[in-house]
């Protein structure tokens, strides 16, 4: 993978994570899951960034 592609992927992950972190409380409430579960989901998602 080239450096520009890798950077673009990481920027997309950071952007997506920021959006989810802003809405984390509402997501947990609407999905009916505890906040800790939503946080683990975000952690799993961000750890996938190469």
Short mmCIF file of C-alpha atoms in Angstrom, two decimals:
data_model
loop_
_atom_site.label_atom_id
_atom_site.label_comp_id
_atom_site.label_asym_id
_atom_site.label_seq_id
_atom_site.Cartn_x
_atom_site.Cartn_y
_atom_site.Cartn_z
CA UNK A 1 0.00 0.00 0.00
CA UNK A 2 1.38 3.43 -0.90
CA UNK A 3 1.86 6.15 1.69
CA UNK A 4 -0.85 8.48 0.26
CA UNK A 5 -3.37 5.61 0.26
CA UNK A 6 -2.50 4.68 3.83
CA UNK A 7 -2.86 8.30 4.92
CA UNK A 8 -6.24 8.58 3.21
CA UNK A 9 -7.47 5.45 4.97
CA UNK A 10 -6.32 6.70 8.36
CA UNK A 11 -7.89 10.12 7.78
CA UNK A 12 -11.18 8.42 6.91
CA UNK A 13 -11.00 6.31 10.08
CA UNK A 14 -10.27 9.36 12.24
CA UNK A 15 -13.09 11.31 10.63
CA UNK A 16 -15.54 8.44 11.07
CA UNK A 17 -14.46 7.93 14.66
CA UNK A 18 -14.91 11.62 15.44
CA UNK A 19 -18.45 11.53 14.09
CA UNK A 20 -19.27 8.41 16.11
CA UNK A 21 -17.73 9.87 19.29
CA UNK A 22 -19.92 12.94 18.98
CA UNK A 23 -23.01 10.75 18.75
CA UNK A 24 -21.93 7.97 21.15
CA UNK A 25 -24.53 8.71 23.80
CA UNK A 26 -27.42 8.76 21.34
CA UNK A 27 -26.16 5.61 19.60
CA UNK A 28 -26.08 3.67 22.86
CA UNK A 29 -29.51 4.89 23.87
CA UNK A 30 -31.14 4.21 20.49
CA UNK A 31 -29.56 0.77 20.19
CA UNK A 32 -30.39 -0.09 23.79
CA UNK A 33 -26.82 -1.06 24.69
CA UNK A 34 -24.59 0.16 27.50
CA UNK A 35 -22.05 2.88 26.79
CA UNK A 36 -19.19 0.43 27.41
CA UNK A 37 -20.39 -1.74 24.50
CA UNK A 38 -20.44 1.22 22.13
CA UNK A 39 -16.96 2.22 23.30
CA UNK A 40 -15.60 -1.27 22.60
CA UNK A 41 -17.09 -1.12 19.11
CA UNK A 42 -15.29 2.15 18.44
CA UNK A 43 -12.03 0.74 19.82
CA UNK A 44 -12.31 -2.26 17.52
CA UNK A 45 -13.01 -0.04 14.55
CA UNK A 46 -10.08 2.29 15.15
CA UNK A 47 -7.62 -0.53 15.80
CA UNK A 48 -8.17 -1.67 12.21
CA UNK A 49 -6.29 1.37 10.86
CA UNK A 50 -2.99 0.03 9.52
#
